PDB file of C-alpha atoms and ligand atoms in Angstrom:
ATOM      1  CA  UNK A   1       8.293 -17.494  25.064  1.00 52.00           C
ATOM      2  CA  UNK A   2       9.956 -19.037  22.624  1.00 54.00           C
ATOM      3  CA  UNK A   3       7.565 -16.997  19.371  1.00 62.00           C
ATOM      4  CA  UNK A   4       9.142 -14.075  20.818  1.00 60.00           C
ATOM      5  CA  UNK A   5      12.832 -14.949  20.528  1.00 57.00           C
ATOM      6  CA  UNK A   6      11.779 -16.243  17.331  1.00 55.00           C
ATOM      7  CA  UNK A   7      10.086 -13.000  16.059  1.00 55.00           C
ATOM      8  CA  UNK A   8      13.111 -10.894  17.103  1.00 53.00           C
ATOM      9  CA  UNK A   9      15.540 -13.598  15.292  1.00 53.00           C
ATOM     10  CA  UNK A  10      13.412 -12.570  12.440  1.00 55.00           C
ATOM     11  CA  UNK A  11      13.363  -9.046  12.667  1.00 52.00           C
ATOM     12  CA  UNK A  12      17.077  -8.966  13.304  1.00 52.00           C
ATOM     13  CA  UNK A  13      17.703 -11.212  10.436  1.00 51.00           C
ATOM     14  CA  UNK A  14      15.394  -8.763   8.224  1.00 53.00           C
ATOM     15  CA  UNK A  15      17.065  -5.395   9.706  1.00 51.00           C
ATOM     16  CA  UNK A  16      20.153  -6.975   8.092  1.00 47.00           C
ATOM     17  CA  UNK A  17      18.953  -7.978   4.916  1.00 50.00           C
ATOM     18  CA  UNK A  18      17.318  -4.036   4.385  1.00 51.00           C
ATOM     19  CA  UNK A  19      20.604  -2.653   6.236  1.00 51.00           C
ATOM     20  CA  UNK A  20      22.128  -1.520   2.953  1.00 63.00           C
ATOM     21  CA  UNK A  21      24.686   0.980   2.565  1.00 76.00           C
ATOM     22  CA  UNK A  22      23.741   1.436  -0.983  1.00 87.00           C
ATOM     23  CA  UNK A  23      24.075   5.116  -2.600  1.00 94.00           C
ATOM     24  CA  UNK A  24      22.168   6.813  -5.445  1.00 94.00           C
ATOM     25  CA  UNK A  25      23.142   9.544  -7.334  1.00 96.00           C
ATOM     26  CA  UNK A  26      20.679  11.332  -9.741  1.00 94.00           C
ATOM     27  CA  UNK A  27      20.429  14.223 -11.918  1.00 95.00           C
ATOM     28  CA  UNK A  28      18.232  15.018 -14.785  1.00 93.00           C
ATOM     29  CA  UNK A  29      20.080  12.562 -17.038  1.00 94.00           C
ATOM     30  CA  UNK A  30      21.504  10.104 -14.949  1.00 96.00           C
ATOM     31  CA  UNK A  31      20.422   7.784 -12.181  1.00 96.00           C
ATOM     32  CA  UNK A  32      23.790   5.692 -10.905  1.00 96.00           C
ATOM     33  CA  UNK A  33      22.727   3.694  -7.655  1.00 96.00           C
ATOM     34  CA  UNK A  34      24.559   1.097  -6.308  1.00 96.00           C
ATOM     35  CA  UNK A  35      26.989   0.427  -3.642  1.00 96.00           C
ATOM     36  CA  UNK A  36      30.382   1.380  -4.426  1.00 96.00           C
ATOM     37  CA  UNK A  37      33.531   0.891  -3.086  1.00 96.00           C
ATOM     38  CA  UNK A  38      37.390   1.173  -3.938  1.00 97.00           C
ATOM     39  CA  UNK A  39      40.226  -1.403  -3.436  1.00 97.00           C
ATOM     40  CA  UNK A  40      43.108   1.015  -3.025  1.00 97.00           C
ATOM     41  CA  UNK A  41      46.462  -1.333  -3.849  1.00 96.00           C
ATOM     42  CA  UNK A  42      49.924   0.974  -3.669  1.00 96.00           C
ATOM     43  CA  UNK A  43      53.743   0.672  -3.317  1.00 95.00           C
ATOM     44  CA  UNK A  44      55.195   0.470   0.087  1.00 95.00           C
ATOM     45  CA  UNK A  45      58.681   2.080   0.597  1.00 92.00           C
ATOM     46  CA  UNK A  46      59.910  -1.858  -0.186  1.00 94.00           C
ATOM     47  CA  UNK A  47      58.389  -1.441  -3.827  1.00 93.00           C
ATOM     48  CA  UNK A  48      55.915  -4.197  -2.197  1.00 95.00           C
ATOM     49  CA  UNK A  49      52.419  -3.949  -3.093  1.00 96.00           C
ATOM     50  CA  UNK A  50      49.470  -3.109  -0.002  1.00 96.00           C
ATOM     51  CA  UNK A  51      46.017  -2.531  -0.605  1.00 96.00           C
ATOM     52  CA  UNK A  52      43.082  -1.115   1.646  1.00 96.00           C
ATOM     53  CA  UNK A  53      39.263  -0.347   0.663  1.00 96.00           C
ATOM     54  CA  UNK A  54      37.355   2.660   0.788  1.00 96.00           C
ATOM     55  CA  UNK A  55      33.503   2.323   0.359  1.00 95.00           C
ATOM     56  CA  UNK A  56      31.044   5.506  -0.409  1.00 95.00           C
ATOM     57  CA  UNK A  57      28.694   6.360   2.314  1.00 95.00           C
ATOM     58  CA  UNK A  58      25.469   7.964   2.029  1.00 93.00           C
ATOM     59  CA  UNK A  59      27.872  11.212   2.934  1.00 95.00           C
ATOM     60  CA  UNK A  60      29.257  10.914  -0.949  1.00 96.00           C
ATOM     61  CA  UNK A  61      27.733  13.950  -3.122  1.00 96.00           C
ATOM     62  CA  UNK A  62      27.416  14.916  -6.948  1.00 97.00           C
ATOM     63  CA  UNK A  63      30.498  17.748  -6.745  1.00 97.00           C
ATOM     64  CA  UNK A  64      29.560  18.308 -10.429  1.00 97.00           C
ATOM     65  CA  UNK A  65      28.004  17.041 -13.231  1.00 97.00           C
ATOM     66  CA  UNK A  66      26.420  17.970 -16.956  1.00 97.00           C
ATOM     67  CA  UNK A  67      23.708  16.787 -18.415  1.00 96.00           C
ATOM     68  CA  UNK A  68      23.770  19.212 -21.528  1.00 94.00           C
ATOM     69  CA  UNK A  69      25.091  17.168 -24.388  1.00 89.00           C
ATOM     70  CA  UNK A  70      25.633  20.302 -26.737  1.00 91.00           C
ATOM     71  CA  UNK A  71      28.376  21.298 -23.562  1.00 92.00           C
ATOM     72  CA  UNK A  72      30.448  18.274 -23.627  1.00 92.00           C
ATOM     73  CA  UNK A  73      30.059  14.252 -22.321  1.00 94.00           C
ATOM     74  CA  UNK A  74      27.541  13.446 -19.780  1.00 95.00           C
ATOM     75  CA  UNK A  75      29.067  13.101 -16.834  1.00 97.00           C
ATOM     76  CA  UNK A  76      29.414  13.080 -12.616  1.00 97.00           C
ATOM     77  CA  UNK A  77      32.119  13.809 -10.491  1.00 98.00           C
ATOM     78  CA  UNK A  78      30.936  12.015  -7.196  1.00 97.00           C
ATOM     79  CA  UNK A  79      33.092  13.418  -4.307  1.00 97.00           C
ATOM     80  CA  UNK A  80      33.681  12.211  -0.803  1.00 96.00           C
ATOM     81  CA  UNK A  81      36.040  12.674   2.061  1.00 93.00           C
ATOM     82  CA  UNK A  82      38.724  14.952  -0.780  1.00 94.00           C
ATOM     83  CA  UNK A  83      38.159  12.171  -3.343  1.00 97.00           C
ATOM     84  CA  UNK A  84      36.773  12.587  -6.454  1.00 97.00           C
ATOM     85  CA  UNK A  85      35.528   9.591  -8.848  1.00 98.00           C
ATOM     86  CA  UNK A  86      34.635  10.879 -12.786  1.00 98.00           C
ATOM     87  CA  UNK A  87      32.169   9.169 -14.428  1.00 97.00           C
ATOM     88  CA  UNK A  88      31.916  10.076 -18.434  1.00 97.00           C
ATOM     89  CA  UNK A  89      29.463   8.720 -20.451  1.00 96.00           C
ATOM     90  CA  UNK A  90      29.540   8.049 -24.354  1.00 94.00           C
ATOM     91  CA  UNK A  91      25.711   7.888 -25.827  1.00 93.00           C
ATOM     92  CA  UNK A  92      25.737   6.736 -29.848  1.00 92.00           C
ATOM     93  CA  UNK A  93      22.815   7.887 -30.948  1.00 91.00           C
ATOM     94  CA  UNK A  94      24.154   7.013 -34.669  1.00 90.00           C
ATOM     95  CA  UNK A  95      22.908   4.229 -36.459  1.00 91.00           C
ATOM     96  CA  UNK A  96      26.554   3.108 -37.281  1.00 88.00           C
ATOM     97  CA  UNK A  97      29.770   2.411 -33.963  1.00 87.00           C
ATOM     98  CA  UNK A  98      30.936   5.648 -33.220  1.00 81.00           C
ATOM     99  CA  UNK A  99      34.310   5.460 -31.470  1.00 77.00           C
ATOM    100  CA  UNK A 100      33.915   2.186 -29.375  1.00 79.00           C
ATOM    101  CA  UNK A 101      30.734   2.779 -28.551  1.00 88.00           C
ATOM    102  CA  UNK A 102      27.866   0.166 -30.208  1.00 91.00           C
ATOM    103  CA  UNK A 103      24.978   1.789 -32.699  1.00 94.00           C
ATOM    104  CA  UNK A 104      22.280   3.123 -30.153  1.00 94.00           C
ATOM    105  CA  UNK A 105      23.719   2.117 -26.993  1.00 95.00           C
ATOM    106  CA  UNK A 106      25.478   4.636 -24.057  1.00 95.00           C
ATOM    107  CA  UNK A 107      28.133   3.311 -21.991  1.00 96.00           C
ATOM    108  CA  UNK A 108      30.849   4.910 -19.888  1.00 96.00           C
ATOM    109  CA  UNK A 109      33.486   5.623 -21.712  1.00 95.00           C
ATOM    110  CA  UNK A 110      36.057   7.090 -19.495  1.00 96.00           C
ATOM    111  CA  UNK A 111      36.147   6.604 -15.150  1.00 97.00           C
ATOM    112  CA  UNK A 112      38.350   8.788 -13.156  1.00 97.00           C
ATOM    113  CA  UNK A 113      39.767   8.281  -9.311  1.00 97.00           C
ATOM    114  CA  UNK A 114      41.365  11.166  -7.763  1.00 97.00           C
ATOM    115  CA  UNK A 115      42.843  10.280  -3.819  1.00 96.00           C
ATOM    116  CA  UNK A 116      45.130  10.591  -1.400  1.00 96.00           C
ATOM    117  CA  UNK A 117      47.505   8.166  -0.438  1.00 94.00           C
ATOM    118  CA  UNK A 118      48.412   8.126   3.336  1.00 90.00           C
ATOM    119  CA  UNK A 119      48.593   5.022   5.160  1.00 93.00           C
ATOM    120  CA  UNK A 120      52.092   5.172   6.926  1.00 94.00           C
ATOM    121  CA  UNK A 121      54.100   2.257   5.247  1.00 94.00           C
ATOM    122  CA  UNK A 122      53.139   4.447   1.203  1.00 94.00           C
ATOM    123  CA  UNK A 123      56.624   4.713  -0.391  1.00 93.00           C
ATOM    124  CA  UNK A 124      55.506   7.838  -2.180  1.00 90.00           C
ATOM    125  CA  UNK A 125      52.862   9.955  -0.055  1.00 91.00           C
ATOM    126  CA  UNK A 126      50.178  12.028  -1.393  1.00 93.00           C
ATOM    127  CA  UNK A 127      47.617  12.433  -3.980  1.00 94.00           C
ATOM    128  CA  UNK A 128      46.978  10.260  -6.847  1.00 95.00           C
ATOM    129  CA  UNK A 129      44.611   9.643 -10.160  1.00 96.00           C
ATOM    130  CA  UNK A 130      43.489   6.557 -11.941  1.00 96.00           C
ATOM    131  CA  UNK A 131      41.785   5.976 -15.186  1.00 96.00           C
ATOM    132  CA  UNK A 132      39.600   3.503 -16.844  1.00 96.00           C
ATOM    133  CA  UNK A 133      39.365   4.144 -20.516  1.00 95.00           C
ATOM    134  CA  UNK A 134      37.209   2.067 -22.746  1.00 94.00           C
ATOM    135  CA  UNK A 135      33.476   1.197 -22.696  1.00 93.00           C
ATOM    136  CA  UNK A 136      31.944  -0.006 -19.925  1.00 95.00           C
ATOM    137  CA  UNK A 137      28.271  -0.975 -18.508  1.00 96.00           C
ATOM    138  CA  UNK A 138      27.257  -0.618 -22.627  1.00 95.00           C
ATOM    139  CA  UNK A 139      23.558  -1.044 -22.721  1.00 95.00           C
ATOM    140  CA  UNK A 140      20.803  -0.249 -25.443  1.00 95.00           C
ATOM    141  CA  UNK A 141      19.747   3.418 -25.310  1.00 94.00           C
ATOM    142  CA  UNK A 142      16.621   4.029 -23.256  1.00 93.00           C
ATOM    143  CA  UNK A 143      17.442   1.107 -21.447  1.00 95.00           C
ATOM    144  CA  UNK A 144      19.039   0.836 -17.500  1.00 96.00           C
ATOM    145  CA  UNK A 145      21.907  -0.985 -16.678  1.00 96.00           C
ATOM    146  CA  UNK A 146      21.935  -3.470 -14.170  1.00 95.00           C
ATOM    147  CA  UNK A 147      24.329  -5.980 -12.593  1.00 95.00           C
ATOM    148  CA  UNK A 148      24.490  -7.664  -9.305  1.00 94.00           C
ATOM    149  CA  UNK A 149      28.326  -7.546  -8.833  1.00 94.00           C
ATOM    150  CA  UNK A 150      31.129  -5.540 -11.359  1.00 93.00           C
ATOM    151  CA  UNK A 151      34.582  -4.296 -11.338  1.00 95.00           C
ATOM    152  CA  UNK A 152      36.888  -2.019 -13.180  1.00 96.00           C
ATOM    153  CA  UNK A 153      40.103  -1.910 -13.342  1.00 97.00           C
ATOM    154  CA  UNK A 154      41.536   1.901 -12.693  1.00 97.00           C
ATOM    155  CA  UNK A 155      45.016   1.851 -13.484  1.00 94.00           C
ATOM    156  CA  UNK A 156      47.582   4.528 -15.170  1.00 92.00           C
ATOM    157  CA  UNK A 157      48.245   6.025 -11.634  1.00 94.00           C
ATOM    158  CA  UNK A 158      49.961   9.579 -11.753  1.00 93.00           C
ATOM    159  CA  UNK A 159      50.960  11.956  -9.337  1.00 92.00           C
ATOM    160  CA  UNK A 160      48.531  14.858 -10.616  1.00 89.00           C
ATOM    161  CA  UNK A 161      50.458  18.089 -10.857  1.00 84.00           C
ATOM    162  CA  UNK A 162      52.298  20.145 -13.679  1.00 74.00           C
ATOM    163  CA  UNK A 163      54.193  16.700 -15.171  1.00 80.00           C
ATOM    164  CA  UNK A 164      51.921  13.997 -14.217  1.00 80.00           C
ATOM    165  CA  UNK A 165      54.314  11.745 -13.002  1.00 86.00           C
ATOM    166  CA  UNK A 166      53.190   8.378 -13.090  1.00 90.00           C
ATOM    167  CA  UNK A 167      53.425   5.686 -10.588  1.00 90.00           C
ATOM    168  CA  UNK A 168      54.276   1.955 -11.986  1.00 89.00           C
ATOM    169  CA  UNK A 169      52.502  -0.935 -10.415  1.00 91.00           C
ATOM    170  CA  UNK A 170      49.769   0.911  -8.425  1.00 94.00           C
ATOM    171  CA  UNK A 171      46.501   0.541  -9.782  1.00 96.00           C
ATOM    172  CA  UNK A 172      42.421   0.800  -7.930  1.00 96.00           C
ATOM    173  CA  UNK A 173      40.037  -1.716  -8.428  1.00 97.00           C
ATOM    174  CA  UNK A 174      36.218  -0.654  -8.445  1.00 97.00           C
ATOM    175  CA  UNK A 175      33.798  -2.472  -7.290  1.00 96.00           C
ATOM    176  CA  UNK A 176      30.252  -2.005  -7.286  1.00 94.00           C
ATOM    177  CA  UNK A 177      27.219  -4.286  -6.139  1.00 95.00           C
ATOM    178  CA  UNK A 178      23.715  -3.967  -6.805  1.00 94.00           C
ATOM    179  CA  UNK A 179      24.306  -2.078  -9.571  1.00 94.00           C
ATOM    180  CA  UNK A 180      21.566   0.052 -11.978  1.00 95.00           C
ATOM    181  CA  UNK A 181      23.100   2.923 -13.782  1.00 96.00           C
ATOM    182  CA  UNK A 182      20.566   4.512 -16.175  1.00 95.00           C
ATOM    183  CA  UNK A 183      21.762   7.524 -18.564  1.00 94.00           C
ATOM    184  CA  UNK A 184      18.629   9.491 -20.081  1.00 89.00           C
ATOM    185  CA  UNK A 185      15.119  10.778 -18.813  1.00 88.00           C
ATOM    186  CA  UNK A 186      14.473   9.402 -15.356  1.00 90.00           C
ATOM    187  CA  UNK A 187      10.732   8.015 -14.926  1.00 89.00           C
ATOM    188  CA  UNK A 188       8.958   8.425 -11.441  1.00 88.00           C
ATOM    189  CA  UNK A 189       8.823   4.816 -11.356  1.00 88.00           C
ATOM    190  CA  UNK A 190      11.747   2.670 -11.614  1.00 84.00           C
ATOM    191  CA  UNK A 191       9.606  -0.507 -12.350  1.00 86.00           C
ATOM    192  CA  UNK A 192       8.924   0.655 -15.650  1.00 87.00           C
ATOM    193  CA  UNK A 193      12.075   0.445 -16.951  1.00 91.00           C
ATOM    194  CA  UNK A 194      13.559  -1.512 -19.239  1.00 91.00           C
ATOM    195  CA  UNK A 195      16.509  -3.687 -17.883  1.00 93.00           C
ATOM    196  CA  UNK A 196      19.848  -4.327 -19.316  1.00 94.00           C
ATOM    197  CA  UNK A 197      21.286  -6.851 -17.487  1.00 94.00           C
ATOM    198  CA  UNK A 198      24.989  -7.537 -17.059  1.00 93.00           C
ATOM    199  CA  UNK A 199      26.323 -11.196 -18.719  1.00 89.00           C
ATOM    200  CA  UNK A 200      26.971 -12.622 -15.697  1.00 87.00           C
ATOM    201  CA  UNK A 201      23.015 -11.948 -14.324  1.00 87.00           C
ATOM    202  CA  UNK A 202      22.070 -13.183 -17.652  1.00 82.00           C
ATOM    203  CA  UNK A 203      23.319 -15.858 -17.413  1.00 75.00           C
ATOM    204  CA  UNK A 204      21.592 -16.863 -13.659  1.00 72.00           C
ATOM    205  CA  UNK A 205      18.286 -15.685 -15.389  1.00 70.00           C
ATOM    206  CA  UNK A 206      18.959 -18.445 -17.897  1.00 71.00           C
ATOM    207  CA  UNK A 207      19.559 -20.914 -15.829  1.00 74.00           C
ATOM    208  CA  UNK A 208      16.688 -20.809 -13.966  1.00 76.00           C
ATOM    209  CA  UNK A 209      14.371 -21.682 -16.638  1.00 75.00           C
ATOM    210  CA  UNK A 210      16.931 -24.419 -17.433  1.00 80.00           C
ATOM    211  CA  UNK A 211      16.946 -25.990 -13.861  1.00 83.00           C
ATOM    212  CA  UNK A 212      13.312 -25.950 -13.734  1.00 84.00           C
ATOM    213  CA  UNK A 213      12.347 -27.651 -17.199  1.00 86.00           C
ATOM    214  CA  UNK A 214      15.536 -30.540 -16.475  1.00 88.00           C
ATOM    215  CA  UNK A 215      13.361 -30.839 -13.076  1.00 89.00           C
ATOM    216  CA  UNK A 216      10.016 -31.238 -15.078  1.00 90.00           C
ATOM    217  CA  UNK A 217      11.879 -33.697 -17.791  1.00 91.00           C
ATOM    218  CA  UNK A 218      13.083 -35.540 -14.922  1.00 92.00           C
ATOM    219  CA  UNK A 219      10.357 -36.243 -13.210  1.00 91.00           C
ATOM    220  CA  UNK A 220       8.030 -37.176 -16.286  1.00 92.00           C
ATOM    221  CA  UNK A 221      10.932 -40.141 -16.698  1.00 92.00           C
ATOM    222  CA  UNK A 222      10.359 -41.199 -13.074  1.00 91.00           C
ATOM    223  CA  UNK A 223       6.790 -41.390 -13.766  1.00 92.00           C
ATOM    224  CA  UNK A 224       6.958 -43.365 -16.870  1.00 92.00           C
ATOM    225  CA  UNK A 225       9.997 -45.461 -15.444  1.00 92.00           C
ATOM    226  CA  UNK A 226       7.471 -46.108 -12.151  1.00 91.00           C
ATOM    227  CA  UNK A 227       4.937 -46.550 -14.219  1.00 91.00           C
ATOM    228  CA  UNK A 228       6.386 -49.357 -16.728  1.00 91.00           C
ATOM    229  CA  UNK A 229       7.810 -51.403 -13.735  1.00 90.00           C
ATOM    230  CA  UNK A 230       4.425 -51.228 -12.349  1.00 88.00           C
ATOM    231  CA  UNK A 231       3.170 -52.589 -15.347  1.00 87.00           C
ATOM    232  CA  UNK A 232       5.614 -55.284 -16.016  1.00 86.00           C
ATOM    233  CA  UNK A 233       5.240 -56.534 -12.192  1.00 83.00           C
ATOM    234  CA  UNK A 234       1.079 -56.413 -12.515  1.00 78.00           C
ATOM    235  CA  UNK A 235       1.709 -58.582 -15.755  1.00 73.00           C
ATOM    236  CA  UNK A 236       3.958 -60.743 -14.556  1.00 74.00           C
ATOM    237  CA  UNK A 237       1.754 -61.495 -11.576  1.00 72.00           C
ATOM    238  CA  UNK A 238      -0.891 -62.355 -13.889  1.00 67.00           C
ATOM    239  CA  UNK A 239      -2.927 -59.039 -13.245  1.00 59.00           C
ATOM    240  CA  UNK A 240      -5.490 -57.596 -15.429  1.00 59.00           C
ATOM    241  CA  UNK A 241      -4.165 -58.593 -19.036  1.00 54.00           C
ATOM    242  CA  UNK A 242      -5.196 -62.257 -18.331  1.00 51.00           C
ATOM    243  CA  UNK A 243      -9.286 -62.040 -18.402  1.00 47.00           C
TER     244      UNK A 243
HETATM  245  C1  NAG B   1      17.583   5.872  -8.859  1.00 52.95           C
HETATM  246  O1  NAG B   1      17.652   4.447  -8.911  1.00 52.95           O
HETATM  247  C2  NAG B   1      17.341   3.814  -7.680  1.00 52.95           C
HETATM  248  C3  NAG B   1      17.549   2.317  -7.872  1.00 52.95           C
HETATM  249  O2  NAG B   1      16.863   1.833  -8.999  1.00 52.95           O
HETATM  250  C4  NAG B   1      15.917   4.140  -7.283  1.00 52.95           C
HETATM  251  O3  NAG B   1      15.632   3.559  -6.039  1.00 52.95           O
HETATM  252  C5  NAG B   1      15.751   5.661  -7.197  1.00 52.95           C
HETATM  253  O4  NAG B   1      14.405   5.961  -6.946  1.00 52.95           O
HETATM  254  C6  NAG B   1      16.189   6.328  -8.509  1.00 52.95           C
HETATM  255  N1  NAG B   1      16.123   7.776  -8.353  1.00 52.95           N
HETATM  256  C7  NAG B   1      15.556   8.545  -9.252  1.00 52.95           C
HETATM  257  C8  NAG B   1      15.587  10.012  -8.956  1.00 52.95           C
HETATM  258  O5  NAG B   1      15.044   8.108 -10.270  1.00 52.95           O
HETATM  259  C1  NAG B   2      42.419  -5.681  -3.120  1.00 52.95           C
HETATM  260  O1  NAG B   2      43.267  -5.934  -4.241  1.00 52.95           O
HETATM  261  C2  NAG B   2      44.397  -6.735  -3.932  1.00 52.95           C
HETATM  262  C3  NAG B   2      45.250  -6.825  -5.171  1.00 52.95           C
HETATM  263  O2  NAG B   2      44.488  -7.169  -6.309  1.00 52.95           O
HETATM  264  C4  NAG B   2      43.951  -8.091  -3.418  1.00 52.95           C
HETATM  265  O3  NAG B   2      45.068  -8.872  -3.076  1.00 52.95           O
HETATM  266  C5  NAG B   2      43.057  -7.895  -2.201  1.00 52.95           C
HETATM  267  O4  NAG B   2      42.549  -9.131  -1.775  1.00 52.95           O
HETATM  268  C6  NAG B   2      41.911  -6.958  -2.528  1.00 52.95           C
HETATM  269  N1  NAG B   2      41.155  -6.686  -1.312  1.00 52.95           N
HETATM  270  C7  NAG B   2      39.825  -6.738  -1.242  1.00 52.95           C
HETATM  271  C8  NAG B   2      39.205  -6.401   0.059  1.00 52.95           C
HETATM  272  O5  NAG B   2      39.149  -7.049  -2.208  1.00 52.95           O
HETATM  273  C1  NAG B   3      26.264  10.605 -36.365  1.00 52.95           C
HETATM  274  O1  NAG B   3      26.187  10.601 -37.780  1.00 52.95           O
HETATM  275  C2  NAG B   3      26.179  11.896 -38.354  1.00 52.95           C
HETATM  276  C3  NAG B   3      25.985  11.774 -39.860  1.00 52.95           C
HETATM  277  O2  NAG B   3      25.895  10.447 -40.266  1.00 52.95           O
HETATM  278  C4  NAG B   3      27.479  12.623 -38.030  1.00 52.95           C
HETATM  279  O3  NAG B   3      27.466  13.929 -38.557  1.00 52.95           O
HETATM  280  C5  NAG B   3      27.632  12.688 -36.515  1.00 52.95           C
HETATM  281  O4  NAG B   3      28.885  13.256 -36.205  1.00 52.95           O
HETATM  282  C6  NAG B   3      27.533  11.313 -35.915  1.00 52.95           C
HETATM  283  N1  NAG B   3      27.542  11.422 -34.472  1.00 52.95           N
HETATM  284  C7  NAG B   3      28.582  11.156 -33.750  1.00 52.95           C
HETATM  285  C8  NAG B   3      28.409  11.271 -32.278  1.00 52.95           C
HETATM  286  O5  NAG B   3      29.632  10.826 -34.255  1.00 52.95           O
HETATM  287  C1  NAG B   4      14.355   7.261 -26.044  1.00 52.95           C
HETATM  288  O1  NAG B   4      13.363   7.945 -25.299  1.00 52.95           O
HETATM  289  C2  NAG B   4      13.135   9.267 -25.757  1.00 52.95           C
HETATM  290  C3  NAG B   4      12.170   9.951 -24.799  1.00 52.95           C
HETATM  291  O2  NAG B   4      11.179   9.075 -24.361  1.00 52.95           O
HETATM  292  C4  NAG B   4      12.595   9.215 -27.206  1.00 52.95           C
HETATM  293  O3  NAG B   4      12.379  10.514 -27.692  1.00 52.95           O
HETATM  294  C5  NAG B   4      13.618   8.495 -28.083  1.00 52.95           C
HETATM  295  O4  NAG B   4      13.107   8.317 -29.381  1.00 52.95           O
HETATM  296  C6  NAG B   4      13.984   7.133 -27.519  1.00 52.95           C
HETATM  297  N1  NAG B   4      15.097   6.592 -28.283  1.00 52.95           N
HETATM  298  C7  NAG B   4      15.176   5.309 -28.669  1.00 52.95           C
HETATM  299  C8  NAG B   4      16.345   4.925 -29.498  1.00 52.95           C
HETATM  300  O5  NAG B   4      14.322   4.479 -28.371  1.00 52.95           O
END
């Protein structure tokens, strides 16, 4: 009775490990996965801050994109619900830094939010647009990105229109988990590529090996330590050194 409630413990403790709500969006050139969300923070009509968070769902679309290089930056617009994130990327082909992008690496060089504010207590009502500028998720060309857990800071917030009035103190935070983002030819299978992997993954990966050879050094001292006292004890018992 008991193997049953057991097995459907399991199941329902699997069904919400594999219950992701993780996107992917993928052209020719780009393969961004990941799941993505948006901590909205804006000024109420006290000049206090608020914030609220918007996640993507698997409703979220490519609205437009390029993937011709001789046409302008690679780039996505990823649109959902009448917001629009820009996603520009910078690839350095050049054997020297080119802008602030690395020699041979691609990064994203420019990320754009584009929303409407409307929760009832905004001081100013209506649509809005953030940017990143800078360089972002830099990786080794032919290589994919990946990081368990990154934000970006979107800030500059302007009231889009013919004088982009800007709006002090609001800014969006992005936030995306599970994270690959690969810019270049796609590959049927993902498990051939080669990894990038953010500093702070890199720095779990190193630890592991770390953890596990302080384990191994520790327990070769236990042994030895063991082993002396055993020694000293059978000695000083008169044991096998007196024939
Ligand atoms: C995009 O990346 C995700 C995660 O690595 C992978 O599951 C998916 O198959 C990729 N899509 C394409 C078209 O390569
Ligand atoms: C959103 O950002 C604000 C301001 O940085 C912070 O106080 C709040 O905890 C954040 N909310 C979430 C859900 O991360
Ligand atoms: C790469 O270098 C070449 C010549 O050294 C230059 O003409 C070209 O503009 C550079 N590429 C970029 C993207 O700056
Ligand atoms: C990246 O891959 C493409 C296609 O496989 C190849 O032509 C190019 O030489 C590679 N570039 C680097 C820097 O490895």
């Amino acid at each position: 009775m008991y193997k049953y409630a057991l097995l459907c413990a399991a199941v329902m403790l699997m069904s919400g490990v594999f219950a992701d709500d993780s996107t992917s969006f993928s052209k020719d050139c780009f393969n961004i996965s990941g799941t993505i969300s948006f901590n909205i923070t804006y000024k109420m009509a006290d000049d206090k801050l608020n914030s609220y968070e918007v996640m993507l769902t698997n409703a979220s679309t490519i609205s437009n994109f390029n993937c011709k290089q001789t046409e302008g930056p690679i780039m996505a617009v990823i649109s959902e619900g009448g917001s629009d994130l820009t996603i520009e990327f910078d690839i350095n082909k050049n054997k020297t830094k080119v802008a602030s992008m690395d020699p041979q690496h691609w990064g994203v060089s420019k990320m754009i939010y584009e929303y409407t504010l409307s929760p009832a207590d905004v001081k100013t009502v209506g649509r809005r647009q953030a940017t990143a500028i800078g360089s972002y998720f830099v990786t080794p060309i032919n290589h994919t990105y990946s990081c368990s857990k990154q934000q970006v800071k979107l800030e500059n917030v302007t009231i889009p229109g013919a004088n982009d009035t800007s709006v002090e103190g609001e800014f969006i935070n992005f936030s995306e988990t599970g994270l690959t983002i690969r810019v270049g030819p796609l590959l049927p299978d993902t498990t051939d590529y080669d990894y990038h992997y953010c500093k702070a993954d890199q720095k779990v990966k190193d630890i592991v090996p770390i953890a596990v050879g302080v384990a191994l050094a520790a327990l070769v001292v236990i042994v030895l330590v063991a082993y002396l006292i055993g020694r000293r004890r059978t000695v000083a018992a008169g044991g096998y050194e007196r024939v």
